[in-house]
Coordinates of N, CA, C and O in Angstrom, one line a residue:
M1 N -73.2 27.0 20.0 CA -72.5 26.3 18.9 C -73.6 25.3 18.4 O -74.3 24.7 19.1
A2 N -73.6 25.2 17.1 CA -74.6 24.3 16.4 C -73.8 23.2 15.7 O -72.8 23.4 15.1
G3 N -74.4 22.0 15.8 CA -73.8 20.9 15.1 C -74.9 20.2 14.3 O -76.1 20.4 14.4
K4 N -74.5 19.3 13.4 CA -75.5 18.5 12.6 C -75.8 17.2 13.3 O -74.9 16.5 13.8
C5 N -77.0 16.8 13.2 CA -77.4 15.5 13.6 C -76.8 14.4 12.7 O -76.5 14.6 11.6
C6 N -76.5 13.2 13.2 CA -75.8 12.2 12.5 C -76.5 11.8 11.2 O -75.8 11.7 10.1
N7 N -77.8 11.6 11.2 CA -78.5 11.1 10.0 C -79.5 12.0 9.4 O -80.3 11.6 8.6
C8 N -79.5 13.3 9.8 CA -80.4 14.2 9.3 C -79.8 15.6 9.2 O -78.7 15.8 9.6
N9 N -80.6 16.5 8.8 CA -80.1 17.9 8.6 C -80.5 18.8 9.8 O -80.3 20.0 9.7
R10 N -81.1 18.2 10.8 CA -81.4 19.1 12.0 C -80.2 19.6 12.7 O -79.2 18.8 12.9
A11 N -80.2 20.8 13.2 CA -79.1 21.3 13.9 C -79.3 21.0 15.4 O -80.4 21.0 15.9
N12 N -78.2 20.6 16.1 CA -78.3 20.3 17.5 C -77.5 21.5 18.2 O -76.5 21.9 17.7
L13 N -78.1 22.0 19.3 CA -77.4 23.0 20.0 C -76.5 22.3 21.0 O -76.9 21.5 21.8
L14 N -75.2 22.7 21.0 CA -74.3 22.1 21.9 C -73.6 23.2 22.7 O -73.4 24.3 22.2
L15 N -73.2 22.8 23.9 CA -72.4 23.7 24.7 C -71.1 23.2 24.9 O -70.9 22.0 25.2
A16 N -70.1 24.0 24.6 CA -68.7 23.5 24.8 C -68.2 23.8 26.2 O -68.4 24.9 26.7
V17 N -67.7 22.8 26.8 CA -67.3 22.9 28.2 C -65.9 22.5 28.3 O -65.5 21.4 27.9
Q18 N -65.0 23.3 28.9 CA -63.6 23.0 29.1 C -63.5 22.3 30.4 O -63.9 22.9 31.5
P19 N -62.8 21.2 30.5 CA -62.6 20.5 31.8 C -61.7 21.3 32.7 O -60.9 22.1 32.2
T20 N -61.9 21.2 34.0 CA -61.1 21.9 34.9 C -59.7 21.3 35.0 O -58.8 22.0 35.5
D21 N -59.6 20.1 34.7 CA -58.2 19.4 34.7 C -57.4 20.0 33.6 O -57.7 19.9 32.4
A22 N -56.3 20.6 34.0 CA -55.4 21.3 33.0 C -54.7 20.3 32.1 O -54.3 20.6 31.0
S23 N -54.6 19.0 32.5 CA -53.9 18.0 31.6 C -54.8 17.6 30.4 O -54.3 17.1 29.5
K24 N -56.1 17.8 30.5 CA -56.9 17.5 29.4 C -57.2 18.8 28.6 O -57.8 19.7 29.1
R25 N -56.8 18.8 27.4 CA -56.9 20.0 26.6 C -58.1 20.0 25.7 O -58.5 21.1 25.3
G26 N -58.8 18.9 25.6 CA -60.0 18.9 24.8 C -61.2 19.5 25.4 O -61.2 19.8 26.6
M27 N -62.3 19.7 24.7 CA -63.5 20.3 25.2 C -64.6 19.2 25.1 O -64.6 18.5 24.1
T28 N -65.5 19.2 26.0 CA -66.6 18.3 26.0 C -67.8 19.0 25.4 O -68.1 20.2 25.8
M29 N -68.6 18.4 24.5 CA -69.8 19.0 24.0 C -71.0 18.4 24.7 O -71.2 17.1 24.7
I30 N -71.8 19.2 25.3 CA -73.0 18.8 26.0 C -74.2 19.4 25.3 O -74.3 20.6 25.1
P31 N -75.2 18.6 25.0 CA -76.4 19.2 24.4 C -77.1 20.1 25.4 O -77.3 19.8 26.6
I32 N -77.4 21.3 24.9 CA -78.0 22.3 25.8 C -79.3 21.9 26.4 O -79.7 22.1 27.6
F33 N -80.2 21.1 25.6 CA -81.4 20.7 26.1 C -81.3 19.8 27.3 O -82.1 19.8 28.2
A34 N -80.2 19.1 27.4 CA -79.9 18.2 28.6 C -79.7 19.1 29.8 O -80.1 18.7 30.9
L35 N -79.0 20.2 29.6 CA -78.8 21.1 30.8 C -80.1 21.8 31.2 O -80.4 22.0 32.4
M36 N -81.0 22.0 30.3 CA -82.3 22.6 30.6 C -83.2 21.7 31.3 O -84.0 22.0 32.2
L37 N -83.1 20.4 31.1 CA -83.9 19.4 31.7 C -83.4 19.0 33.1 O -84.2 18.4 33.9
A38 N -82.2 19.3 33.4 CA -81.6 19.0 34.7 C -82.4 19.8 35.8 O -82.5 21.0 35.6
P39 N -82.9 19.2 36.8 CA -83.6 20.0 37.8 C -82.7 20.9 38.6 O -81.5 20.6 38.8
N40 N -83.2 22.0 39.1 CA -82.4 22.9 40.0 C -82.4 22.2 41.3 O -83.4 21.8 41.9
P41 N -81.2 22.1 41.9 CA -81.1 21.5 43.2 C -81.8 22.4 44.3 O -81.8 23.6 44.2
P42 N -82.5 21.8 45.3 CA -83.1 22.6 46.3 C -82.1 23.4 47.1 O -80.9 23.0 47.2
V43 N -82.5 24.5 47.6 CA -81.6 25.3 48.4 C -82.2 25.3 49.8 O -83.4 25.1 50.1
P44 N -81.3 25.5 50.8 CA -81.8 25.5 52.2 C -82.8 26.7 52.4 O -82.8 27.7 51.7
L45 N -83.7 26.5 53.4 CA -84.7 27.5 53.7 C -84.0 28.7 54.3 O -83.1 28.6 55.1
N46 N -84.5 29.9 53.9 CA -83.9 31.1 54.5 C -84.7 31.5 55.8 O -85.6 30.8 56.2
E47 N -84.3 32.6 56.4 CA -84.8 33.0 57.7 C -86.3 33.3 57.6 O -87.1 32.9 58.4
T48 N -86.7 33.9 56.5 CA -88.1 34.3 56.3 C -89.0 33.0 56.1 O -90.1 32.9 56.7
Q49 N -88.5 32.1 55.3 CA -89.2 30.9 55.1 C -89.4 30.1 56.4 O -90.4 29.5 56.7
T50 N -88.3 30.0 57.2 CA -88.3 29.3 58.4 C -89.3 29.9 59.4 O -90.1 29.3 60.1
R51 N -89.3 31.3 59.5 CA -90.2 32.0 60.3 C -91.6 31.7 59.9 O -92.5 31.5 60.8
D52 N -91.9 31.8 58.6 CA -93.3 31.6 58.1 C -93.8 30.1 58.4 O -94.9 29.9 58.8
I53 N -92.9 29.2 58.3 CA -93.3 27.8 58.6 C -93.6 27.7 60.1 O -94.6 27.0 60.5
A54 N -92.8 28.3 60.9 CA -93.1 28.3 62.4 C -94.4 29.0 62.7 O -95.1 28.6 63.5
C55 N -94.7 30.1 61.9 CA -95.9 30.8 62.2 C -97.1 30.0 61.7 O -98.2 30.0 62.3
V56 N -97.0 29.3 60.6 CA -98.1 28.4 60.2 C -98.3 27.3 61.3 O -99.5 27.1 61.6
A57 N -97.3 26.8 61.9 CA -97.5 25.9 62.9 C -98.1 26.5 64.1 O -99.0 25.9 64.8
T58 N -97.8 27.7 64.5 CA -98.4 28.4 65.6 C -99.9 28.6 65.3 O -100.7 28.4 66.2
M59 N -100.2 29.0 64.1 CA -101.6 29.2 63.8 C -102.4 27.9 63.8 O -103.6 27.9 64.3
A60 N -101.8 26.8 63.4 CA -102.4 25.5 63.4 C -102.7 25.1 64.9 O -103.8 24.5 65.1
L61 N -101.8 25.5 65.8 CA -102.0 25.1 67.2 C -103.1 25.9 67.9 O -103.7 25.5 68.9
V62 N -103.3 27.2 67.4 CA -104.2 28.1 68.1 C -105.6 28.0 67.5 O -106.5 28.6 68.2
V63 N -105.9 27.4 66.4 CA -107.2 27.4 65.9 C -108.3 26.7 66.7 O -109.4 27.0 66.6
D64 N -107.8 25.8 67.6 CA -108.8 25.2 68.5 C -109.4 26.2 69.5 O -110.5 26.1 69.9
E65 N -108.5 27.1 69.9 CA -108.9 28.1 70.9 C -109.6 29.3 70.2 O -110.4 30.0 70.8
R66 N -109.2 29.5 68.9 CA -109.8 30.7 68.2 C -110.3 30.2 66.8 O -109.6 30.4 65.8
P67 N -111.5 29.6 66.8 CA -112.0 29.1 65.5 C -112.1 30.1 64.4 O -112.1 29.7 63.2
E68 N -112.2 31.4 64.7 CA -112.3 32.4 63.6 C -111.1 32.5 62.8 O -111.1 33.0 61.7
L69 N -110.0 31.9 63.3 CA -108.7 31.9 62.5 C -108.5 30.7 61.7 O -107.6 30.6 60.9
A70 N -109.4 29.7 61.8 CA -109.2 28.5 61.1 C -109.2 28.6 59.6 O -108.3 28.1 58.9
K71 N -110.1 29.4 59.0 CA -110.2 29.5 57.6 C -109.0 30.3 57.0 O -108.3 29.9 56.1
P72 N -108.7 31.5 57.6 CA -107.5 32.2 57.1 C -106.2 31.5 57.3 O -105.3 31.5 56.5
A73 N -106.1 30.8 58.5 CA -104.9 30.0 58.7 C -104.7 28.9 57.7 O -103.6 28.6 57.3
K74 N -105.8 28.2 57.4 CA -105.7 27.1 56.4 C -105.2 27.7 55.0 O -104.4 27.1 54.4
R75 N -105.9 28.8 54.6 CA -105.5 29.4 53.4 C -104.0 29.9 53.4 O -103.3 29.7 52.4
W76 N -103.6 30.5 54.5 CA -102.2 31.0 54.6 C -101.2 29.8 54.6 O -100.1 30.0 54.0
S77 N -101.6 28.7 55.2 CA -100.6 27.6 55.2 C -100.4 27.1 53.8 O -99.3 26.8 53.4
G78 N -101.4 27.1 52.9 CA -101.2 26.8 51.5 C -100.4 27.8 50.8 O -99.5 27.4 50.0
V79 N -100.6 29.1 51.1 CA -99.8 30.1 50.4 C -98.3 30.0 50.8 O -97.4 30.0 50.0
V80 N -98.1 29.8 52.1 CA -96.7 29.7 52.6 C -96.0 28.4 52.0 O -94.9 28.5 51.5
G81 N -96.8 27.3 52.1 CA -96.2 26.1 51.5 C -95.8 26.2 50.1 O -94.7 25.8 49.7
Q82 N -96.7 26.8 49.3 CA -96.4 26.9 47.8 C -95.2 27.9 47.6 O -94.4 27.6 46.8
R83 N -95.2 29.0 48.4 CA -94.1 30.0 48.2 C -92.8 29.3 48.6 O -91.8 29.5 47.9
V84 N -92.8 28.6 49.7 CA -91.5 28.0 50.1 C -91.0 26.9 49.1 O -89.9 26.9 48.8
M85 N -92.0 26.2 48.5 CA -91.6 25.2 47.5 C -91.1 25.9 46.3 O -90.0 25.5 45.7
D86 N -91.7 27.0 45.9 CA -91.3 27.7 44.7 C -89.9 28.4 44.9 O -89.1 28.3 44.0
E87 N -89.7 29.0 46.0 CA -88.5 29.7 46.3 C -87.3 28.8 46.5 O -86.1 29.1 46.2
S88 N -87.5 27.7 47.2 CA -86.4 26.8 47.7 C -86.2 25.6 46.8 O -85.2 25.0 46.9
G89 N -87.2 25.2 46.1 CA -87.1 24.0 45.3 C -87.3 22.7 46.1 O -87.2 21.6 45.6
Q90 N -87.7 22.9 47.4 CA -88.0 21.7 48.2 C -89.3 21.1 47.8 O -90.2 21.8 47.4
P91 N -89.4 19.8 47.9 CA -90.6 19.1 47.5 C -91.7 19.3 48.6 O -91.5 19.7 49.7
R92 N -93.0 19.2 48.1 CA -94.2 19.4 49.0 C -94.1 18.6 50.3 O -94.4 19.1 51.4
E93 N -93.7 17.4 50.2 CA -93.6 16.5 51.4 C -92.6 17.0 52.4 O -92.9 17.0 53.6
L94 N -91.5 17.6 52.0 CA -90.5 18.1 52.9 C -91.0 19.4 53.6 O -90.8 19.5 54.8
V95 N -91.7 20.2 52.8 CA -92.2 21.4 53.4 C -93.3 21.1 54.4 O -93.4 21.6 55.5
A96 N -94.2 20.1 54.1 CA -95.2 19.7 55.0 C -94.6 19.1 56.3 O -95.1 19.3 57.4
T97 N -93.6 18.3 56.1 CA -92.9 17.7 57.3 C -92.3 18.8 58.2 O -92.4 18.7 59.4
A98 N -91.8 19.8 57.5 CA -91.2 20.9 58.3 C -92.3 21.6 59.1 O -92.1 22.0 60.3
M99 N -93.5 21.8 58.5 CA -94.6 22.4 59.3 C -95.0 21.5 60.4 O -95.3 22.0 61.5
I100 N -95.1 20.2 60.2 CA -95.6 19.3 61.2 C -94.6 19.3 62.4 O -94.9 19.3 63.6
E101 N -93.3 19.2 62.0 CA -92.2 19.2 63.1 C -92.2 20.4 63.9 O -92.0 20.4 65.1
S102 N -92.4 21.6 63.2 CA -92.5 22.8 63.9 C -93.6 22.9 64.9 O -93.5 23.3 66.0
A103 N -94.8 22.4 64.4 CA -96.0 22.3 65.3 C -95.7 21.4 66.5 O -96.1 21.8 67.7
N104 N -95.1 20.3 66.3 CA -94.8 19.3 67.4 C -93.8 20.0 68.4 O -94.0 19.8 69.6
A105 N -92.8 20.7 67.9 CA -91.8 21.3 68.7 C -92.5 22.4 69.6 O -92.2 22.6 70.8
Q106 N -93.4 23.2 68.9 CA -94.1 24.3 69.6 C -95.0 23.7 70.7 O -95.2 24.3 71.7
A107 N -95.6 22.6 70.4 CA -96.6 22.0 71.3 C -95.9 21.6 72.6 O -96.5 21.5 73.7
R108 N -94.6 21.3 72.5 CA -93.8 20.8 73.7 C -93.2 22.0 74.4 O -92.6 21.8 75.5
L109 N -93.3 23.2 73.9 CA -92.7 24.4 74.6 C -93.3 24.6 75.9 O -94.5 24.4 76.1
T110 N -92.5 25.0 76.8 CA -93.0 25.4 78.2 C -92.7 26.9 78.3 O -91.6 27.3 78.8
E111 N -93.6 27.7 77.7 CA -93.4 29.2 77.8 C -94.5 29.8 78.5 O -95.6 29.2 78.6
G112 N -94.3 31.0 79.0 CA -95.3 31.7 79.7 C -96.5 32.1 78.7 O -96.3 32.2 77.5
V113 N -97.6 32.5 79.3 CA -98.8 32.9 78.6 C -98.5 34.1 77.8 O -98.8 34.3 76.6
E114 N -97.7 35.1 78.4 CA -97.4 36.3 77.7 C -96.5 36.1 76.5 O -96.8 36.6 75.4
A115 N -95.5 35.3 76.6 CA -94.6 35.0 75.5 C -95.4 34.3 74.3 O -95.2 34.5 73.2
R116 N -96.3 33.3 74.7 CA -97.1 32.6 73.8 C -98.0 33.6 73.0 O -98.2 33.5 71.8
N117 N -98.7 34.5 73.8 CA -99.6 35.4 73.2 C -98.9 36.4 72.2 O -99.4 36.8 71.2
Q118 N -97.6 36.8 72.6 CA -96.8 37.6 71.7 C -96.5 36.9 70.4 O -96.6 37.5 69.3
R119 N -96.1 35.6 70.5 CA -95.8 34.8 69.3 C -97.1 34.7 68.4 O -97.0 34.9 67.2
I120 N -98.2 34.5 69.0 CA -99.5 34.3 68.3 C -99.8 35.6 67.6 O -100.2 35.7 66.4
A121 N -99.7 36.7 68.3 CA -100.0 38.1 67.7 C -99.1 38.4 66.6 O -99.5 38.9 65.5
L122 N -97.8 38.1 66.7 CA -96.8 38.3 65.6 C -97.2 37.5 64.4 O -97.3 38.0 63.3
C123 N -97.5 36.2 64.6 CA -97.8 35.4 63.5 C -99.1 35.7 62.8 O -99.3 35.7 61.6
Q124 N -100.1 36.1 63.7 CA -101.4 36.6 63.1 C -101.2 37.8 62.3 O -101.8 38.0 61.2
A125 N -100.4 38.8 62.7 CA -100.1 40.0 62.0 C -99.5 39.7 60.6 O -99.9 40.2 59.6
I126 N -98.5 38.8 60.6 CA -97.8 38.4 59.4 C -98.8 37.7 58.4 O -98.9 38.0 57.3
M127 N -99.7 36.8 59.0 CA -100.6 36.1 58.2 C -101.6 37.1 57.6 O -101.9 37.0 56.3
H128 N -102.2 38.0 58.4 CA -103.2 38.9 57.8 C -102.6 39.9 56.8 O -103.3 40.2 55.8
A129 N -101.4 40.3 57.0 CA -100.7 41.2 56.1 C -100.5 40.5 54.7 O -100.8 41.1 53.7
E130 N -100.0 39.3 54.8 CA -99.8 38.6 53.5 C -101.1 38.2 52.8 O -101.2 38.4 51.6
L131 N -102.1 37.8 53.5 CA -103.4 37.5 52.9 C -104.0 38.8 52.3 O -104.6 38.8 51.2
A132 N -103.9 39.9 53.0 CA -104.4 41.2 52.5 C -103.7 41.6 51.2 O -104.3 42.1 50.3
A133 N -102.4 41.4 51.2 CA -101.6 41.7 50.0 C -102.0 40.9 48.8 O -102.2 41.3 47.7
I134 N -102.3 39.6 49.1 CA -102.7 38.7 48.0 C -104.1 39.1 47.5 O -104.4 39.1 46.3
D135 N -105.0 39.4 48.4 CA -106.4 39.9 48.1 C -106.3 41.2 47.2 O -107.1 41.3 46.3
A136 N -105.5 42.1 47.6 CA -105.4 43.3 46.9 C -104.8 43.1 45.5 O -105.2 43.8 44.6
A137 N -103.8 42.2 45.4 CA -103.2 42.0 44.1 C -104.2 41.3 43.1 O -104.1 41.4 41.9
S138 N -105.1 40.5 43.7 CA -106.0 39.7 42.8 C -107.4 40.3 42.7 O -108.3 39.7 42.2
A139 N -107.6 41.5 43.3 CA -108.9 42.2 43.2 C -109.2 42.6 41.8 O -108.3 43.0 41.0
P140 N -110.4 42.4 41.3 CA -110.7 42.8 40.0 C -110.6 44.3 39.8 O -110.9 45.1 40.7
L141 N -110.3 44.6 38.6 CA -110.2 46.1 38.2 C -111.6 46.6 38.1 O -112.5 46.0 37.7
P142 N -111.7 47.9 38.4 CA -113.1 48.5 38.3 C -113.5 48.6 36.8 O -112.6 48.7 35.9
K143 N -114.8 48.6 36.6 CA -115.3 48.7 35.2 C -115.0 50.1 34.7 O -115.1 51.1 35.4
P144 N -114.6 50.2 33.4 CA -114.3 51.5 32.8 C -115.6 52.3 32.7 O -116.7 51.8 32.6
V145 N -115.4 53.6 32.9 CA -116.6 54.5 32.8 C -116.6 55.1 31.4 O -115.6 55.5 30.9
N146 N -117.8 55.0 30.8 CA -117.9 55.6 29.4 C -117.9 57.1 29.5 O -118.7 57.7 30.3
S147 N -117.1 57.7 28.7 CA -117.1 59.2 28.7 C -117.9 59.7 27.5 O -117.9 59.0 26.5
K148 N -118.4 60.9 27.6 CA -119.1 61.4 26.4 C -118.4 62.5 25.8 O -117.6 63.2 26.2

Protein backbone atom coordinates (compact mmCIF):
# COMPACT_ATOMS: atom_id res chain seq x y z
CA MET A 1 0.00 0.00 0.00
CA ALA A 2 1.39 3.43 -0.85
CA GLY A 3 0.53 6.70 0.85
CA LYS A 4 1.58 10.30 0.37
CA CYS A 5 4.02 12.07 2.63
CA CYS A 6 2.48 14.96 4.61
CA ASN A 7 4.32 17.87 2.97
CA CYS A 8 5.68 16.37 -0.23
CA ASN A 9 4.78 14.19 -3.17
CA ARG A 10 6.96 11.23 -2.13
CA ALA A 11 5.15 7.95 -1.74
CA ASN A 12 5.56 6.08 1.55
CA LEU A 13 5.29 2.31 1.60
CA LEU A 14 2.97 1.24 4.37
CA LEU A 15 1.99 -2.16 5.65
CA ALA A 16 -1.54 -2.61 6.90
CA VAL A 17 -1.70 -4.75 10.02
CA GLN A 18 -4.92 -5.96 11.56
CA PRO A 19 -4.81 -6.17 15.36
CA THR A 20 -5.38 -9.57 16.89
CA ASP A 21 -7.91 -8.11 19.31
CA ALA A 22 -11.33 -8.66 17.70
CA SER A 23 -12.83 -5.65 19.48
CA LYS A 24 -10.61 -3.28 17.50
CA ARG A 25 -11.83 -3.11 13.93
CA GLY A 26 -9.28 -0.62 12.59
CA MET A 27 -6.00 -1.39 10.92
CA THR A 28 -2.62 -0.04 11.89
CA MET A 29 -0.31 1.36 9.22
CA ILE A 30 3.38 0.59 9.75
CA PRO A 31 6.09 1.93 7.44
CA ILE A 32 7.74 -1.05 5.71
CA PHE A 33 11.22 0.42 6.08
CA ALA A 34 10.78 0.28 9.86
CA LEU A 35 10.15 -3.47 9.61
CA MET A 36 13.24 -3.92 7.44
CA LEU A 37 15.39 -2.07 9.99
CA ALA A 38 14.23 -4.23 12.89
CA PRO A 39 16.98 -6.75 13.69
CA ASN A 40 16.25 -10.43 13.42
CA PRO A 41 16.15 -11.93 16.89
CA PRO A 42 18.89 -14.47 17.63
CA VAL A 43 17.89 -18.10 17.53
CA PRO A 44 19.19 -20.82 19.85
CA LEU A 45 22.18 -22.80 18.65
CA ASN A 46 21.36 -26.02 16.86
CA GLU A 47 23.03 -29.39 17.40
CA THR A 48 25.64 -28.91 14.67
CA GLN A 49 26.63 -25.47 15.92
CA THR A 50 26.94 -26.75 19.48
CA ARG A 51 29.04 -29.70 18.29
CA ASP A 52 31.32 -27.43 16.27
CA ILE A 53 31.81 -25.04 19.20
CA ALA A 54 32.73 -28.03 21.38
CA CYS A 55 35.15 -29.24 18.70
CA VAL A 56 36.78 -25.81 18.45
CA ALA A 57 37.30 -25.99 22.20
CA THR A 58 38.75 -29.50 21.88
CA MET A 59 41.20 -28.38 19.22
CA ALA A 60 42.20 -25.35 21.30
CA LEU A 61 43.04 -27.64 24.22
CA VAL A 62 45.05 -30.07 22.10
CA VAL A 63 47.30 -27.61 20.23
CA ASP A 64 49.83 -27.57 23.10
CA GLU A 65 50.40 -31.30 22.57
CA ARG A 66 50.14 -31.17 18.79
CA PRO A 67 51.52 -27.84 17.50
CA GLU A 68 50.98 -28.83 13.85
CA LEU A 69 47.25 -28.36 14.48
CA ALA A 70 47.63 -24.79 15.77
CA LYS A 71 47.32 -23.01 12.42
CA PRO A 72 44.37 -25.00 11.01
CA ALA A 73 42.63 -24.96 14.42
CA LYS A 74 42.92 -21.19 14.64
CA ARG A 75 41.58 -20.78 11.09
CA TRP A 76 38.73 -23.21 11.75
CA SER A 77 37.74 -21.46 14.96
CA GLY A 78 37.25 -18.27 12.93
CA VAL A 79 35.23 -20.14 10.31
CA VAL A 80 33.01 -21.79 12.92
CA GLY A 81 32.56 -18.57 14.87
CA GLN A 82 31.52 -16.62 11.77
CA ARG A 83 29.18 -19.39 10.60
CA VAL A 84 27.50 -19.65 14.00
CA MET A 85 27.04 -15.87 14.14
CA ASP A 86 25.61 -15.78 10.61
CA GLU A 87 23.24 -18.71 11.10
CA SER A 88 22.05 -17.94 14.62
CA GLY A 89 22.22 -14.16 14.81
CA GLN A 90 24.17 -14.45 18.06
CA PRO A 91 26.73 -11.68 18.68
CA ARG A 92 30.48 -12.37 18.41
CA GLU A 93 30.97 -11.99 22.15
CA LEU A 94 28.37 -14.65 22.95
CA VAL A 95 29.85 -17.13 20.49
CA ALA A 96 33.35 -16.50 21.87
CA THR A 97 32.06 -16.98 25.41
CA ALA A 98 30.43 -20.27 24.39
CA MET A 99 33.77 -21.46 22.99
CA ILE A 100 35.63 -20.45 26.16
CA GLU A 101 33.04 -22.10 28.44
CA SER A 102 33.18 -25.27 26.38
CA ALA A 103 36.99 -25.35 26.65
CA ASN A 104 36.79 -24.79 30.41
CA ALA A 105 34.24 -27.59 30.79
CA GLN A 106 36.34 -29.97 28.70
CA ALA A 107 39.47 -29.12 30.67
CA ARG A 108 37.68 -30.30 33.84
CA LEU A 109 36.58 -33.60 32.26
CA THR A 110 37.87 -36.77 33.82
CA GLU A 111 37.75 -39.12 30.88
CA GLY A 112 39.96 -41.94 29.80
CA VAL A 113 42.73 -41.50 27.27
CA GLU A 114 40.86 -43.57 24.69
CA ALA A 115 37.67 -41.49 24.95
CA ARG A 116 39.69 -38.27 24.75
CA ASN A 117 41.59 -39.50 21.68
CA GLN A 118 38.31 -40.49 19.98
CA ARG A 119 36.89 -37.01 20.65
CA ILE A 120 40.04 -35.38 19.27
CA ALA A 121 40.02 -37.61 16.18
CA LEU A 122 36.35 -36.84 15.49
CA CYS A 123 36.88 -33.10 15.86
CA GLN A 124 40.04 -33.19 13.78
CA ALA A 125 38.19 -35.01 10.97
CA ILE A 126 35.35 -32.45 11.06
CA MET A 127 37.86 -29.59 11.03
CA HIS A 128 39.91 -30.94 8.12
CA ALA A 129 36.81 -31.77 6.08
CA GLU A 130 35.37 -28.29 6.49
CA LEU A 131 38.66 -26.55 5.75
CA ALA A 132 39.18 -28.74 2.67
CA ALA A 133 35.69 -27.84 1.42
CA ILE A 134 36.43 -24.15 1.92
CA ASP A 135 39.75 -24.47 0.10
CA ALA A 136 38.12 -26.33 -2.78
CA ALA A 137 35.36 -23.75 -3.10
CA SER A 138 37.80 -20.85 -3.13
CA ALA A 139 40.42 -22.42 -5.42
CA PRO A 140 41.10 -20.33 -8.52
CA LEU A 141 39.74 -21.59 -11.80
CA PRO A 142 42.23 -22.95 -14.30
CA LYS A 143 43.35 -20.62 -17.06
CA PRO A 144 41.45 -21.12 -20.31
CA VAL A 145 43.24 -22.96 -23.09
CA ASN A 146 43.37 -21.21 -26.43
CA SER A 147 42.06 -23.42 -29.19
CA LYS A 148 43.05 -23.14 -32.82
